[in-house]
Short mmCIF file of C-alpha atoms in Angstrom, two decimals:
data_model
loop_
_atom_site.label_atom_id
_atom_site.label_comp_id
_atom_site.label_asym_id
_atom_site.label_seq_id
_atom_site.Cartn_x
_atom_site.Cartn_y
_atom_site.Cartn_z
CA PRO A 70 -8.74 -1.15 16.06
CA TYR A 71 -10.44 1.20 13.66
CA THR A 72 -7.63 3.78 13.69
CA THR A 73 -5.04 1.18 12.72
CA LEU A 74 -7.26 -0.09 9.91
CA PHE A 75 -7.88 3.47 8.69
CA ARG A 76 -4.15 4.23 8.77
CA SER A 77 -3.36 1.06 6.83
CA THR A 78 -6.00 1.80 4.21
CA THR A 79 -4.70 5.35 3.81
CA LEU A 80 -1.12 4.11 3.48
CA ILE A 81 -2.15 1.53 0.87
CA ARG A 82 -4.06 4.14 -1.13
CA GLN A 83 -1.03 6.44 -1.08
CA CYS A 84 1.26 3.61 -2.19
CA VAL A 85 -1.07 2.68 -5.05
CA LYS A 86 -1.27 6.27 -6.28
CA LYS A 87 2.51 6.54 -6.29
CA MET A 88 2.91 3.14 -7.97
CA GLN A 89 0.53 4.21 -10.73
CA LYS A 90 2.81 7.18 -11.37
CA GLY A 91 5.81 4.85 -11.66
CA THR A 92 7.45 5.85 -8.39
CA SER A 93 10.02 3.39 -7.03
CA VAL A 94 9.50 1.56 -3.74
CA GLU A 95 12.48 3.41 -2.21
CA ASP A 96 11.03 6.77 -3.22
CA ILE A 97 7.56 5.86 -1.94
CA ALA A 98 9.01 4.84 1.44
CA ASP A 99 11.00 8.06 1.58
CA MET A 100 8.07 10.29 0.56
CA LEU A 101 5.69 8.66 3.03
CA GLU A 102 8.37 8.45 5.75
CA GLU A 103 7.65 4.76 6.28
CA ASP A 104 9.91 1.77 6.77
CA PHE A 105 11.10 0.37 3.43
CA SER A 106 10.10 -3.21 4.33
CA VAL A 107 6.50 -2.14 5.05
CA ILE A 108 6.21 -0.32 1.74
CA GLN A 109 7.91 -3.19 -0.10
CA SER A 110 5.35 -5.64 1.30
CA ILE A 111 2.43 -3.42 0.32
CA CYS A 112 3.85 -2.88 -3.18
CA ASN A 113 4.47 -6.61 -3.66
CA ILE A 114 0.84 -7.35 -2.85
CA ALA A 115 -0.45 -4.41 -4.90
CA GLU A 116 1.49 -5.57 -7.97
CA LYS A 117 -0.73 -8.66 -8.11
CA TYR A 118 -3.70 -6.36 -8.66
CA ALA A 119 -2.15 -4.20 -11.39
CA PRO A 120 -3.23 -2.36 -13.44
CA GLU A 121 -6.57 -1.86 -11.64
CA TYR A 122 -5.03 -1.82 -8.14
CA GLU A 123 -8.28 -2.65 -6.34
CA VAL A 124 -7.55 -1.06 -2.98
CA GLU A 125 -10.14 -3.08 -1.07
CA LYS A 126 -8.64 -6.38 -2.21
CA ILE A 127 -5.13 -5.15 -1.48
CA CYS A 128 -6.23 -4.07 2.01
CA ASN A 129 -7.78 -7.48 2.68
CA GLU A 130 -4.59 -9.26 1.68
CA VAL A 131 -2.39 -6.91 3.73
CA GLU A 132 -4.63 -7.44 6.76
CA ASN A 133 -4.36 -11.22 6.37
CA MET A 134 -0.58 -10.89 6.21
CA LEU A 135 -0.43 -9.10 9.58
#
């Protein structure tokens, strides 16, 4: 549903912002109070889009993974 998609997009945007600041995956998971494996998956996908980190493309790939 829309709320799940919105939550995922928000989480991805937050991860990307923290990645751009050089924050570790463990710290991102801790800061966002999310499961490490979820954040690790998002970060692995996002890394492919560095340094631009195109959130829309990252979201599409995360959605396809689910």
